[in-house]
Tab-separated table of C-alpha atoms and ligand atoms in Angstrom:
chain	number	residue	atom	x	y	z
Z	118	MET	CA	94.339	130.124	128.273
Z	119	ARG	CA	95.152	126.795	129.783
Z	120	ALA	CA	94.556	123.479	128.377
Z	121	ALA	CA	92.127	122.397	131.187
Z	122	GLY	CA	89.968	125.788	130.805
Z	123	LYS	CA	88.573	127.726	133.532
Z	124	GLY	CA	87.251	124.535	135.278
Z	125	ARG	CA	90.467	123.396	137.284
Z	126	PHE	CA	92.412	126.545	137.585
Z	127	ALA	CA	91.287	129.602	139.238
Z	128	GLY	CA	93.987	132.171	137.803
Z	129	LYS	CA	96.212	132.240	135.022
Z	130	ALA	CA	99.666	130.775	134.380
Z	131	ASP	CA	102.804	132.361	135.526
Z	132	PRO	CA	103.787	134.595	132.591
Z	133	THR	CA	107.361	133.153	132.655
Z	134	ALA	CA	105.673	129.698	132.805
Z	135	ALA	CA	103.377	130.330	129.885
Z	136	LYS	CA	106.374	132.031	127.638
Z	137	PHE	CA	108.362	129.093	128.481
Z	138	SER	CA	106.142	126.183	127.530
Z	139	ARG	CA	104.288	127.523	124.444
Z	140	SER	CA	105.067	126.108	121.130
Z	141	VAL	CA	102.832	127.822	118.806
Z	142	HIS	CA	105.454	129.718	117.120
Z	143	PHE	CA	106.946	126.571	116.038
Z	144	ASP	CA	104.129	124.026	115.948
Z	145	GLN	CA	101.977	125.899	113.662
Z	146	ARG	CA	103.887	124.279	111.163
Z	147	LEU	CA	101.612	121.343	111.933
Z	148	ALA	CA	98.547	123.325	111.174
Z	149	LYS	CA	97.406	121.652	107.922
Z	150	HIS	CA	97.919	118.319	109.495
Z	151	ASP	CA	95.860	119.339	112.726
Z	152	LEU	CA	92.999	120.465	110.687
Z	153	GLU	CA	93.049	117.211	108.693
Z	154	GLY	CA	93.164	115.248	111.883
Z	155	SER	CA	90.170	117.298	113.269
Z	156	ARG	CA	88.114	116.936	109.900
Z	157	ALA	CA	88.443	113.025	110.287
Z	158	HIS	CA	87.902	113.057	113.877
Z	159	ALA	CA	84.547	115.098	113.387
Z	160	THR	CA	83.408	112.855	110.666
Z	161	MET	CA	83.846	109.861	112.845
Z	162	LEU	CA	81.866	111.507	115.785
Z	163	GLY	CA	79.237	112.237	113.226
Z	164	ARG	CA	78.882	108.774	112.338
Z	165	VAL	CA	78.972	107.121	115.955
Z	166	GLY	CA	76.185	109.519	116.851
Z	167	VAL	CA	78.183	112.086	119.016
Z	168	LEU	CA	77.567	114.976	116.408
Z	169	THR	CA	74.703	115.636	114.428
Z	170	ARG	CA	75.148	116.058	110.702
Z	171	SER	CA	74.718	119.565	110.624
Z	172	GLU	CA	77.108	120.155	113.593
Z	173	VAL	CA	79.766	117.992	111.396
Z	174	SER	CA	79.226	119.849	108.330
Z	175	ALA	CA	79.312	123.331	110.342
Z	176	ILE	CA	82.674	121.958	112.006
Z	177	VAL	CA	84.345	120.739	108.459
Z	178	ARG	CA	83.395	123.988	106.861
Z	179	GLY	CA	84.933	125.906	109.664
Z	180	LEU	CA	87.966	124.084	109.579
Z	181	ASP	CA	88.105	124.292	105.777
Z	182	ARG	CA	87.793	128.251	106.162
Z	183	MET	CA	90.523	128.248	108.721
Z	184	GLU	CA	92.894	126.237	106.319
Z	185	ARG	CA	92.381	128.842	103.571
Z	186	GLU	CA	93.201	131.658	106.297
Z	187	ILE	CA	96.453	130.155	107.416
Z	188	ALA	CA	97.431	129.467	103.816
Z	189	ALA	CA	96.822	133.119	102.932
Z	190	GLY	CA	98.674	134.121	106.232
Z	191	LYS	CA	95.672	135.538	107.638
Z	192	PHE	CA	95.414	133.591	110.705
Z	193	ARG	CA	96.135	135.238	113.729
Z	194	TRP	CA	98.004	133.043	116.152
Z	195	LYS	CA	97.879	133.890	119.664
Z	196	ASP	CA	100.474	133.053	121.991
Z	197	SER	CA	98.197	132.901	124.810
Z	198	LEU	CA	96.784	129.732	123.518
Z	199	GLU	CA	99.863	127.901	124.097
Z	200	ASP	CA	100.065	125.646	120.802
Z	201	VAL	CA	98.524	124.790	117.310
Z	202	HIS	CA	95.860	122.684	118.696
Z	203	MET	CA	94.493	124.958	121.167
Z	204	ASN	CA	94.660	128.072	118.700
Z	205	LEU	CA	92.928	125.920	116.073
Z	206	GLU	CA	90.229	124.877	118.395
Z	207	ALA	CA	89.814	128.146	119.850
Z	208	ALA	CA	89.413	129.816	116.426
Z	209	LEU	CA	87.066	127.145	115.411
Z	210	THR	CA	84.746	127.611	118.395
Z	211	GLU	CA	84.674	131.299	118.068
Z	212	LYS	CA	82.988	130.891	114.885
Z	213	VAL	CA	81.117	127.570	115.135
Z	214	PRO	CA	79.531	126.815	118.518
Z	215	ALA	CA	79.645	123.165	117.804
Z	216	GLY	CA	83.592	123.637	117.955
Z	217	ALA	CA	83.065	122.807	121.543
Z	218	LYS	CA	82.270	119.276	120.980
Z	219	LEU	CA	85.196	118.377	118.592
Z	220	HIS	CA	87.391	117.415	121.578
Z	221	THR	CA	85.328	114.702	122.498
Z	222	GLY	CA	87.101	111.671	122.977
Z	223	ARG	CA	90.351	113.007	121.972
Z	224	SER	CA	93.357	114.315	123.620
Z	225	ARG	CA	96.248	116.671	122.606
Z	226	ASN	CA	98.351	113.798	123.252
Z	227	ASP	CA	96.784	111.421	120.549
Z	228	GLN	CA	96.150	114.629	118.321
Z	229	VAL	CA	99.849	115.648	118.309
Z	230	ALA	CA	101.282	111.972	117.721
Z	231	THR	CA	98.619	111.983	114.688
Z	232	ASP	CA	99.687	115.368	113.386
Z	233	LEU	CA	103.421	114.426	113.567
Z	234	ARG	CA	102.723	111.387	111.486
Z	235	LEU	CA	100.682	112.887	108.789
Z	236	TRP	CA	103.627	115.471	108.587
Z	237	ILE	CA	106.341	113.352	108.474
Z	238	ARG	CA	104.799	111.341	105.593
Z	239	GLU	CA	104.587	114.422	103.603
Z	240	GLN	CA	108.082	115.295	104.627
Z	241	ILE	CA	109.619	112.017	103.426
Z	242	ALA	CA	107.708	112.040	100.157
Z	243	GLY	CA	109.356	115.424	99.321
Z	244	ASP	CA	112.777	114.014	100.707
Z	245	LEU	CA	112.734	111.064	98.581
Z	246	GLU	CA	112.285	113.164	95.503
Z	247	ALA	CA	115.149	115.619	96.353
Z	248	ILE	CA	117.385	112.344	96.869
Z	249	ARG	CA	116.285	111.374	93.562
Z	250	ASN	CA	117.501	114.481	92.077
Z	251	LEU	CA	120.807	114.504	93.620
Z	252	GLN	CA	121.365	110.940	92.174
Z	253	LYS	CA	120.262	112.382	88.729
Z	254	ALA	CA	122.443	115.314	88.779
Z	255	LEU	CA	125.650	112.647	89.769
Z	256	LEU	CA	124.560	110.519	87.114
Z	257	GLN	CA	124.416	113.045	84.573
Z	258	LEU	CA	128.086	114.281	85.612
Z	259	GLY	CA	129.058	110.450	85.416
Z	260	GLU	CA	127.615	110.087	81.845
Z	261	LYS	CA	129.132	113.532	80.769
Z	262	HIS	CA	132.691	112.438	81.410
Z	263	GLN	CA	132.489	108.800	80.982
Z	264	GLU	CA	136.012	108.274	79.771
Z	265	VAL	CA	137.502	110.574	82.646
Z	266	ILE	CA	140.013	108.488	84.502
Z	267	LEU	CA	141.295	109.645	87.757
Z	268	PRO	CA	143.079	108.063	90.667
Z	269	GLY	CA	141.009	106.278	93.413
Z	270	TYR	CA	142.414	107.210	96.773
Z	271	THR	CA	143.108	105.126	100.088
Z	272	HIS	CA	144.465	107.184	102.773
Z	273	LEU	CA	144.248	110.076	100.449
Z	274	GLN	CA	147.262	108.694	98.651
Z	275	ARG	CA	146.859	107.667	95.224
Z	276	GLY	CA	146.095	103.891	94.848
Z	277	GLN	CA	144.594	102.917	91.862
Z	278	PRO	CA	142.978	104.477	88.618
Z	279	VAL	CA	139.088	104.395	88.527
Z	280	THR	CA	136.692	106.320	86.304
Z	281	LEU	CA	135.344	109.608	87.522
Z	282	ALA	CA	131.954	108.209	86.762
Z	283	HIS	CA	132.686	105.256	89.312
Z	284	HIS	CA	133.708	107.751	91.958
Z	285	PHE	CA	130.368	109.751	91.843
Z	286	LEU	CA	128.142	106.459	91.460
Z	287	ALA	CA	129.530	105.361	95.003
Z	288	TYR	CA	127.467	108.424	96.189
Z	289	VAL	CA	124.627	107.155	94.276
Z	290	GLU	CA	124.918	104.149	96.191
Z	291	MET	CA	125.036	105.605	99.686
Z	292	LEU	CA	121.980	107.871	98.652
Z	293	GLU	CA	120.078	104.663	97.552
Z	294	ARG	CA	120.403	103.131	100.885
Z	295	ASP	CA	119.403	106.630	102.429
Z	296	HIS	CA	116.469	106.697	100.443
Z	297	GLY	CA	115.823	102.768	101.402
Z	298	ARG	CA	116.066	104.063	105.119
Z	299	LEU	CA	113.578	106.942	104.848
Z	300	VAL	CA	111.087	104.528	102.928
Z	301	ASP	CA	111.502	102.144	105.836
Z	302	ALA	CA	110.907	105.080	108.253
Z	303	ALA	CA	107.618	106.051	106.392
Z	304	LYS	CA	106.446	102.671	106.776
Z	305	ARG	CA	106.858	102.617	110.535
Z	306	ALA	CA	105.382	106.022	110.736
Z	307	ASP	CA	101.964	104.523	108.849
Z	308	VAL	CA	100.290	103.976	112.003
Z	309	MET	CA	97.320	106.020	113.446
Z	310	PRO	CA	97.281	106.897	117.097
Z	311	LEU	CA	94.259	109.141	116.987
Z	312	GLY	CA	91.519	107.285	119.436
Z	313	SER	CA	94.109	106.560	121.914
Z	314	GLY	CA	93.122	109.604	123.932
Z	315	ALA	CA	95.259	111.083	126.999
Z	316	LEU	CA	96.522	107.422	127.333
Z	317	ALA	CA	93.772	104.974	127.578
Z	318	GLY	CA	91.320	105.250	124.706
Z	319	SER	CA	87.765	106.514	125.696
Z	320	THR	CA	84.458	105.281	127.221
Z	321	LEU	CA	82.646	106.426	123.974
Z	322	ARG	CA	82.037	104.363	121.300
Z	323	LEU	CA	84.784	105.783	118.755
Z	324	ASN	CA	85.084	103.898	115.700
Z	325	ARG	CA	88.960	104.279	115.028
Z	326	GLU	CA	88.685	102.766	111.358
Z	327	ILE	CA	86.915	105.739	109.830
Z	328	PRO	CA	89.510	108.462	110.678
Z	329	ARG	CA	92.191	105.847	109.536
Z	330	LYS	CA	90.724	105.395	106.223
Z	331	LEU	CA	90.207	109.274	105.832
Z	332	LEU	CA	93.718	109.969	106.829
Z	333	LYS	CA	95.040	106.855	104.758
Z	334	PHE	CA	96.785	105.533	107.458
Z	335	GLY	CA	97.961	101.684	106.956
Z	336	GLN	CA	97.425	100.601	110.497
Z	337	LEU	CA	95.705	101.514	113.869
Z	338	SER	CA	98.126	101.758	116.790
Z	339	ARG	CA	97.382	98.871	119.011
Z	340	ASN	CA	98.326	100.247	122.498
Z	341	SER	CA	96.910	103.463	123.534
Z	342	MET	CA	99.906	104.070	125.957
Z	343	ASP	CA	102.544	103.320	123.522
Z	344	ALA	CA	100.721	105.553	121.029
Z	345	VAL	CA	100.665	108.687	122.701
Z	346	SER	CA	104.396	108.311	123.777
Z	347	ASP	CA	106.040	106.644	120.908
Z	348	ARG	CA	108.180	108.825	118.967
Z	349	ASP	CA	110.483	106.131	117.621
Z	350	PHE	CA	109.275	107.016	113.996
Z	351	LEU	CA	110.907	110.512	114.365
Z	352	VAL	CA	113.994	108.965	115.616
Z	353	GLU	CA	114.152	106.727	112.688
Z	354	TYR	CA	113.704	109.891	110.691
Z	355	LEU	CA	116.600	111.835	112.221
Z	356	GLY	CA	118.752	108.657	112.114
Z	357	ALA	CA	118.051	108.345	108.520
Z	358	VAL	CA	118.685	111.981	107.719
Z	359	ALA	CA	121.682	112.376	109.961
Z	360	LEU	CA	123.207	109.375	107.828
Z	361	THR	CA	122.393	111.122	104.482
Z	362	GLY	CA	123.869	114.426	106.033
Z	363	VAL	CA	127.210	112.481	106.699
Z	364	HIS	CA	127.067	111.075	103.147
Z	365	LEU	CA	126.554	114.834	101.637
Z	366	SER	CA	129.175	115.776	103.981
Z	367	ARG	CA	131.698	113.101	102.315
Z	368	LEU	CA	130.562	114.272	98.859
Z	369	ALA	CA	130.972	117.674	100.003
Z	370	GLU	CA	134.736	116.873	101.337
Z	371	ASP	CA	135.478	115.120	98.041
Z	372	LEU	CA	134.421	118.111	95.966
Z	373	ILE	CA	136.015	120.657	98.448
Z	374	LEU	CA	139.527	118.743	97.861
Z	375	PHE	CA	139.039	118.329	94.035
Z	376	SER	CA	138.252	121.804	93.366
Z	377	SER	CA	141.675	122.834	95.271
Z	378	ALA	CA	144.178	124.181	93.283
Z	379	GLU	CA	146.220	121.165	94.505
Z	380	PHE	CA	143.882	118.609	92.745
Z	381	ALA	CA	142.002	120.835	90.366
Z	382	PHE	CA	139.967	118.234	88.822
Z	383	VAL	CA	136.855	120.067	89.034
Z	384	LYS	CA	135.505	123.486	89.244
Z	385	PHE	CA	132.155	124.548	90.939
Z	386	GLY	CA	129.979	127.056	88.847
Z	387	GLU	CA	130.593	130.576	89.748
Z	388	GLY	CA	127.153	130.362	91.390
Z	389	PHE	CA	128.041	127.997	93.863
Z	390	THR	CA	131.160	129.911	95.233
Z	391	THR	CA	132.210	132.715	96.816
Z	392	GLY	CA	134.801	135.519	97.037
Z	393	SER	CA	137.135	136.498	99.682
Z	394	SER	CA	136.676	139.972	101.668
Z	395	LEU	CA	140.140	140.306	101.526
Z	396	MET	CA	142.061	138.241	99.036
Z	397	PRO	CA	140.967	139.064	95.367
Z	398	GLN	CA	141.916	135.821	93.596
Z	399	LYS	CA	139.585	133.487	95.759
Z	400	ARG	CA	136.905	131.423	94.523
Z	401	ASN	CA	135.562	129.564	97.958
Z	402	PRO	CA	133.381	126.284	97.853
Z	403	ASP	CA	131.297	127.628	100.617
Z	404	MET	CA	128.198	125.781	99.647
Z	405	ALA	CA	130.101	122.304	100.012
Z	406	GLU	CA	131.577	123.621	103.256
Z	407	LEU	CA	128.213	124.547	104.742
Z	408	VAL	CA	126.674	121.196	103.617
Z	409	ARG	CA	129.650	119.642	105.430
Z	410	GLY	CA	128.793	121.493	108.375
Z	411	LYS	CA	125.155	121.223	108.793
Z	412	SER	CA	125.833	117.501	108.903
Z	413	GLY	CA	126.646	118.240	112.457
Z	414	ARG	CA	123.601	119.754	113.494
Z	415	LEU	CA	121.716	116.530	112.009
Z	416	ILE	CA	123.735	114.264	114.117
Z	417	GLY	CA	123.072	116.639	117.274
Z	418	HIS	CA	119.265	116.478	116.590
Z	419	LEU	CA	119.474	112.731	116.732
Z	420	VAL	CA	121.354	112.600	120.142
Z	421	SER	CA	118.818	115.292	121.106
Z	422	LEU	CA	115.621	113.293	120.815
Z	423	LEU	CA	117.436	109.866	121.825
Z	424	THR	CA	118.223	111.908	124.910
Z	425	VAL	CA	114.818	113.478	125.493
Z	426	LEU	CA	113.280	109.963	125.356
Z	427	LYS	CA	115.922	107.851	127.491
Z	428	GLY	CA	114.479	108.474	130.783
Z	429	LEU	CA	110.680	109.084	130.130
Z	430	PRO	CA	107.973	107.050	131.924
Z	431	LEU	CA	105.109	105.920	130.143
Z	432	THR	CA	102.998	107.695	128.854
Z	433	TYR	CA	102.943	111.372	127.591
Z	434	ASN	CA	105.255	113.809	129.126
Z	435	ARG	CA	105.700	117.579	127.967
Z	436	ASP	CA	109.321	116.407	127.552
Z	437	LEU	CA	107.823	115.160	124.213
Z	438	GLN	CA	106.944	118.836	122.849
Z	439	GLU	CA	110.898	118.852	122.581
Z	440	ASP	CA	110.793	116.442	119.526
Z	441	LYS	CA	109.661	119.310	117.492
Z	442	GLU	CA	112.296	121.891	116.899
Z	443	CYS	CA	114.879	119.227	116.363
Z	444	VAL	CA	112.845	117.454	113.885
Z	445	PHE	CA	111.731	120.417	112.056
Z	446	ASP	CA	115.127	121.690	111.743
Z	447	ALA	CA	116.533	118.480	110.807
Z	448	ALA	CA	113.967	118.165	107.802
Z	449	ASP	CA	114.881	121.681	106.829
Z	450	THR	CA	118.470	121.040	106.746
Z	451	ILE	CA	118.435	117.889	105.056
Z	452	ARG	CA	116.103	119.212	102.214
Z	453	SER	CA	118.130	122.070	101.651
Z	454	SER	CA	121.327	120.612	101.521
Z	455	LEU	CA	120.180	117.858	98.948
Z	456	GLU	CA	118.764	120.903	96.731
Z	457	VAL	CA	121.894	122.900	96.790
Z	458	MET	CA	124.115	119.804	96.379
Z	459	ALA	CA	122.147	118.650	93.359
Z	460	ARG	CA	122.412	122.255	91.777
Z	461	ALA	CA	125.818	122.398	92.740
Z	462	VAL	CA	127.002	119.115	91.289
Z	463	ALA	CA	125.162	120.234	88.172
Z	464	SER	CA	127.253	123.195	87.936
Z	465	LEU	CA	130.536	121.225	88.066
Z	466	GLU	CA	133.082	121.555	85.290
Z	467	VAL	CA	135.547	118.878	85.007
Z	468	ASP	CA	139.116	119.303	83.921
Z	469	ALA	CA	139.787	115.713	82.214
Z	470	GLY	CA	143.601	116.911	81.724
Z	471	ALA	CA	144.195	117.427	85.274
Z	472	CYS	CA	142.799	113.991	86.377
Z	473	LEU	CA	144.725	112.309	83.694
Z	474	TYR	CA	147.893	113.997	84.732
Z	475	ALA	CA	147.166	112.845	88.226
Z	476	VAL	CA	146.466	109.493	87.440
Z	477	SER	CA	149.130	109.047	84.829
Z	478	SER	CA	152.030	107.860	87.078
Z	479	PRO	CA	152.687	104.326	86.432
Z	480	GLU	CA	153.072	103.584	89.960
Z	481	LEU	CA	149.188	103.680	90.005
Z	482	LEU	CA	149.531	100.228	88.094
Z	483	ALA	CA	151.678	98.593	90.536
Z	484	THR	CA	149.015	96.126	91.650
Z	485	ASP	CA	148.156	95.516	88.216
Z	486	VAL	CA	151.807	94.525	87.709
Z	487	ALA	CA	151.530	92.118	90.796
Z	488	ASP	CA	148.180	90.732	89.321
Z	489	ALA	CA	149.965	90.079	86.000
Z	490	LEU	CA	152.969	88.284	87.813
Z	491	VAL	CA	150.498	86.071	89.633
Z	492	ARG	CA	148.655	85.182	86.344
Z	493	ALA	CA	152.397	84.151	85.288
Z	494	GLY	CA	152.416	81.762	88.142
Z	495	LEU	CA	154.166	83.835	91.079
Z	496	PRO	CA	152.302	83.685	94.753
Z	497	PHE	CA	151.019	86.797	95.405
Z	498	ARG	CA	153.274	87.740	98.277
Z	499	LYS	CA	156.170	87.002	95.965
Z	500	ALA	CA	154.647	89.085	93.211
Z	501	HIS	CA	153.897	92.118	95.885
Z	502	GLN	CA	157.710	91.790	97.121
Z	503	VAL	CA	158.736	92.058	93.345
Z	504	VAL	CA	156.886	95.073	92.582
Z	505	GLY	CA	157.650	96.782	95.946
Z	506	ALA	CA	161.498	96.276	95.195
Z	507	ALA	CA	161.104	97.622	91.823
Z	508	VAL	CA	159.455	100.774	93.023
Z	509	ARG	CA	162.043	101.195	95.757
Z	510	HIS	CA	164.627	100.785	92.847
Z	511	ALA	CA	162.993	103.134	90.668
Z	512	GLU	CA	162.951	105.992	93.488
Z	513	GLY	CA	166.518	105.372	94.192
Z	514	ALA	CA	167.518	105.729	90.750
Z	515	GLY	CA	165.136	108.756	90.410
Z	516	THR	CA	163.007	107.101	87.704
Z	517	ARG	CA	159.820	105.356	87.328
Z	518	ILE	CA	158.967	101.856	87.137
Z	519	ASP	CA	157.727	102.045	83.475
Z	520	ARG	CA	161.260	103.197	82.674
Z	521	LEU	CA	163.112	100.421	84.436
Z	522	SER	CA	164.791	97.905	81.989
Z	523	ARG	CA	163.915	94.583	81.373
Z	524	GLN	CA	167.031	93.334	82.836
Z	525	VAL	CA	166.338	95.028	86.107
Z	526	TRP	CA	162.735	92.975	86.200
Z	527	GLU	CA	164.482	89.955	85.526
Z	528	SER	CA	166.863	90.454	88.293
Z	529	LEU	CA	163.830	90.634	90.486
Z	530	ALA	CA	161.757	87.860	88.997
Z	531	SER	CA	163.371	85.827	86.391
Z	532	GLY	CA	161.227	85.386	83.050
Z	533	MET	CA	159.056	88.022	84.271
Z	534	GLY	CA	160.287	90.964	82.245
Z	535	ARG	CA	157.651	90.608	79.260
Z	536	VAL	CA	154.709	89.995	81.701
Z	537	VAL	CA	155.547	93.435	83.214
Z	538	GLU	CA	155.822	95.358	80.044
Z	539	GLU	CA	152.468	94.133	78.776
Z	540	VAL	CA	151.101	96.112	81.763
Z	541	LEU	CA	153.296	99.269	81.405
Z	542	ALA	CA	153.875	99.577	77.844
Z	543	GLY	CA	152.228	102.508	75.887
Z	544	SER	CA	151.197	106.246	76.540
Z	545	PRO	CA	149.354	106.867	80.040
Z	546	VAL	CA	145.960	106.743	78.280
Z	547	THR	CA	146.528	103.275	76.563
Z	548	ARG	CA	147.910	101.481	79.619
Z	549	LEU	CA	145.098	103.085	81.959
Z	550	LYS	CA	142.249	102.170	79.575
Z	551	ARG	CA	143.768	98.594	79.380
Z	552	ALA	CA	143.964	98.543	83.021
Z	553	LEU	CA	140.586	99.529	83.253
Z	554	HIS	CA	139.372	97.123	80.591
Z	555	ALA	CA	141.234	94.299	82.510
Z	556	ARG	CA	138.673	94.908	85.357
Z	557	SER	CA	135.784	93.987	83.067
Z	558	SER	CA	134.782	90.548	84.455
Z	559	VAL	CA	134.630	91.841	88.082
Z	560	VAL	CA	131.097	92.902	89.226
Z	561	GLY	CA	131.435	96.387	90.705
Z	562	ALA	CA	134.827	97.415	89.356
Z	563	PRO	CA	135.511	100.656	87.246
Z	564	SER	CA	136.070	98.952	83.696
Z	565	LEU	CA	134.642	101.659	81.285
Z	566	SER	CA	132.146	98.952	79.886
Z	567	GLY	CA	130.785	98.068	83.603
Z	568	VAL	CA	130.348	101.691	84.622
Z	569	GLN	CA	128.643	102.360	81.437
Z	570	LYS	CA	126.076	99.664	82.338
Z	571	GLU	CA	125.786	100.931	85.796
Z	572	LEU	CA	124.766	104.441	84.488
Z	573	LYS	CA	122.286	102.765	82.472
Z	574	GLN	CA	120.657	100.881	85.092
Z	575	TRP	CA	120.681	103.691	87.529
Z	576	LYS	CA	118.997	106.071	85.169
Z	577	LYS	CA	116.119	103.711	84.712
Z	578	ARG	CA	115.943	103.364	88.354
Z	579	VAL	CA	115.913	106.884	89.390
Z	580	GLN	CA	113.435	108.019	86.836
O	13	LIG	N1	102.186	120.990	122.617
O	13	LIG	C1	102.161	119.701	123.148
O	13	LIG	C2	103.245	118.789	122.594
O	13	LIG	O1	103.723	119.203	121.710
O	13	LIG	C3	101.047	119.076	122.898
O	13	LIG	C4	100.457	117.751	123.818
O	13	LIG	C5	100.131	118.571	125.184
O	13	LIG	N2	99.501	117.610	125.980
O	13	LIG	C6	99.641	117.631	127.283
O	13	LIG	N3	99.416	116.758	128.089
O	13	LIG	N4	99.978	118.756	127.806
O	13	LIG	O2	103.635	117.755	123.133
């Protein structure tokens, strides 16, 4: 069937054209929202006198029945009816004659824009919850291993000691920004296009406030031409989830590295790893790898939609039908990635000993030694030079900076031997704890007490 019905066209669409353009196999995902929009539209048509009361109630009952059929998987979708909108309208009209009046003052252009906005509102609500769940899993991991110290890296070279909780709290922060971006995207989606018609509203005296209230939209769109062709809200969603996906990919990468034998800081629960078909000993972090890999699709979908939009003249063009598959796939991809990550993180076992071993080299406290020299009066550049020279000296002598004699330090910076010892003395655990404690007064630094406070605040926030 053609949207224009039998009127304008004498014959049928070319079969390749029909197959090429149909969308019902993917846009039936909007059925629930389409029915919701139709109920609101019918109710409004009744209130403004286009439909009689009994016509409205017959239509609404018919739509309700169809919703139950769809939920039960009993609705018969017809490819020949092109898209979700025409399928639902045709099925209604088959049973309820007044269904033929439902499309009064409405176009599929404002209809599909409304459906998508209803759909994304629901989608984002679920995504926000999934983000919270991953944050909770990261917080629980941090809480359970509050005392675990490991190296913080730059350039993937050991830099300075941090706590495991501090490391994973970094991801809690990223996810919080993702959360904020999605909340923001939802605000911009909270505008109702219904009533904009094909592009220029209607000559019928529609009351747009009625469906706006019924559908719980915050605002009415204020320009009918913009309303039917605006897909910014989908771009914003794709942007937000692409970045969320990039964050998940970085987390996945950290966990893949950390779970390798080279690091051996963590171990994924068995359920989140796979064996090799050839190498019997393998335990591969496939879930994390897939999360990392799937972020590529998310980035691609953002670029796809931007590209679809960039050359479009106002107003609606059929190109816009290409918005759905990328947005639906992005929605499924980000949701499943968040869910599997939350569970994989919860499954992690931490090897505190391996972390300590990696962080116990005294060279990781080189910056702390330089800071101590600064406190004792040396300009930082000089202090940096002194410690650098000490590291080089130790390397040449086949030893480590905590084993250099006081004379060596005195020869590099006279009167500073004691100052250096105060930083490097004691067992690795003692001096590392001292080093973290020394960071207590700096907001955002990984002191044990600071991190503990952060964990507490985050826990309250994500509940
Ligand atoms: N399936 C179409 C889409 O998603 C619905 C709108 C069709 N409108 C039109 N004028 N052909 O974009």
